[in-house]
Short mmCIF file of C-alpha atoms in Angstrom, two decimals:
data_model
loop_
_atom_site.label_atom_id
_atom_site.label_comp_id
_atom_site.label_asym_id
_atom_site.label_seq_id
_atom_site.Cartn_x
_atom_site.Cartn_y
_atom_site.Cartn_z
CA MET A 38 -23.85 26.98 -20.44
CA ASP A 39 -25.38 23.76 -20.48
CA SER A 40 -28.42 22.78 -19.43
CA ILE A 41 -28.97 20.40 -16.60
CA GLN A 42 -30.54 17.85 -19.25
CA ASP A 43 -27.42 18.00 -21.34
CA ILE A 44 -25.15 17.31 -18.46
CA PHE A 45 -26.97 13.73 -17.41
CA LYS A 46 -27.76 13.03 -20.88
CA ASN A 47 -23.88 13.07 -21.90
CA LYS A 48 -22.67 11.37 -18.79
CA LYS A 49 -21.00 8.15 -18.95
CA THR A 50 -20.78 5.83 -16.58
CA VAL A 51 -18.02 3.50 -15.84
CA LYS A 52 -18.86 -0.15 -14.23
CA ALA A 53 -16.70 -1.17 -11.43
CA PRO A 54 -15.03 -4.30 -11.60
CA ALA A 55 -17.26 -7.12 -9.62
CA TYR A 56 -14.41 -9.04 -8.17
CA VAL A 57 -11.00 -7.78 -6.50
CA TRP A 58 -8.83 -9.91 -8.95
CA GLN A 59 -10.51 -8.14 -12.17
CA GLU A 60 -9.30 -4.74 -10.45
CA MET A 61 -6.09 -6.18 -10.06
CA ALA A 62 -5.78 -7.85 -13.75
CA LEU A 63 -6.93 -4.48 -15.15
CA LYS A 64 -4.44 -2.47 -13.31
CA ILE A 65 -1.62 -5.08 -14.81
CA ILE A 66 -2.99 -4.74 -18.21
CA ASN A 67 -2.57 -0.91 -18.04
CA GLU A 68 0.74 -0.71 -16.29
CA LEU A 69 2.52 -2.95 -18.61
CA GLY A 70 1.13 -2.50 -21.90
CA VAL A 71 -0.66 -5.98 -22.23
CA PRO A 72 -1.63 -6.41 -25.85
CA PRO A 73 -5.38 -7.28 -26.65
CA PHE A 74 -4.63 -10.79 -27.40
CA LYS A 75 -3.26 -11.34 -24.37
CA ARG A 76 -5.91 -9.68 -21.84
CA SER A 77 -7.48 -12.90 -21.09
CA SER A 78 -4.35 -14.46 -20.03
CA VAL A 79 -3.99 -11.88 -17.49
CA PHE A 80 -7.46 -12.28 -16.13
CA LYS A 81 -7.04 -15.93 -15.66
CA VAL A 82 -3.82 -15.68 -13.89
CA CYS A 83 -5.30 -13.21 -11.36
CA LYS A 84 -8.21 -15.38 -11.04
CA ASN A 85 -6.49 -18.64 -10.77
CA MET A 86 -3.22 -17.70 -8.74
CA ASP A 87 -2.69 -16.54 -5.09
CA ARG A 88 -3.12 -12.70 -5.03
CA ASN A 89 0.00 -12.21 -3.15
CA PHE A 90 1.94 -14.16 -5.66
CA VAL A 91 0.37 -12.27 -8.86
CA GLU A 92 1.30 -9.14 -6.72
CA LYS A 93 4.94 -10.33 -6.17
CA CYS A 94 5.42 -10.96 -9.97
CA PHE A 95 3.82 -7.75 -10.97
CA ASP A 96 6.07 -5.73 -8.31
CA ASP A 97 9.14 -7.77 -9.85
CA THR A 98 8.40 -7.10 -13.74
CA LYS A 99 7.52 -3.29 -12.84
CA GLU A 100 11.46 -3.53 -11.23
CA LEU A 101 13.29 -5.57 -13.64
CA ALA A 102 11.84 -5.25 -16.85
CA LYS A 103 12.26 -2.08 -18.71
CA GLY A 104 10.98 -1.85 -21.94
CA GLY A 105 8.05 -2.45 -24.06
CA ASP A 106 7.48 -6.09 -23.74
CA ALA A 107 7.52 -6.11 -19.91
CA TRP A 108 4.12 -8.01 -20.15
CA ARG A 109 6.25 -11.11 -21.20
CA TYR A 110 8.30 -11.04 -18.52
CA PHE A 111 5.22 -11.18 -16.48
CA PHE A 112 4.25 -14.00 -17.96
CA LYS A 113 7.45 -16.04 -17.52
CA LEU A 114 7.28 -14.99 -13.71
CA THR A 115 3.69 -16.45 -13.27
CA SER A 116 4.51 -19.53 -15.48
CA GLN A 117 7.34 -20.54 -12.84
CA LYS A 118 4.78 -20.99 -10.31
CA GLU A 119 2.70 -23.69 -12.44
CA LYS A 120 6.21 -25.44 -12.99
CA ASN A 121 7.21 -25.32 -9.29
CA PRO A 122 3.83 -25.45 -7.17
CA LYS A 123 5.82 -24.82 -3.96
#
């Protein structure tokens, strides 16, 4: 049996996201399998765009894009708002 010191010494601390958009970006990255070189783009989208719009794009991506490159479809959907800002 481990001693109390060993338990506290080996305890890993996980830092919680500071903002809601960071948490949403991490969820998108994990569920869509976004590659490391596109992670910052997901954070930028979540920070700068309306939360409802990003969630809608995320839901549409999960529903419509089946396969390994679903993250590309997510960026395609989010770029549509930039072209048509209504």
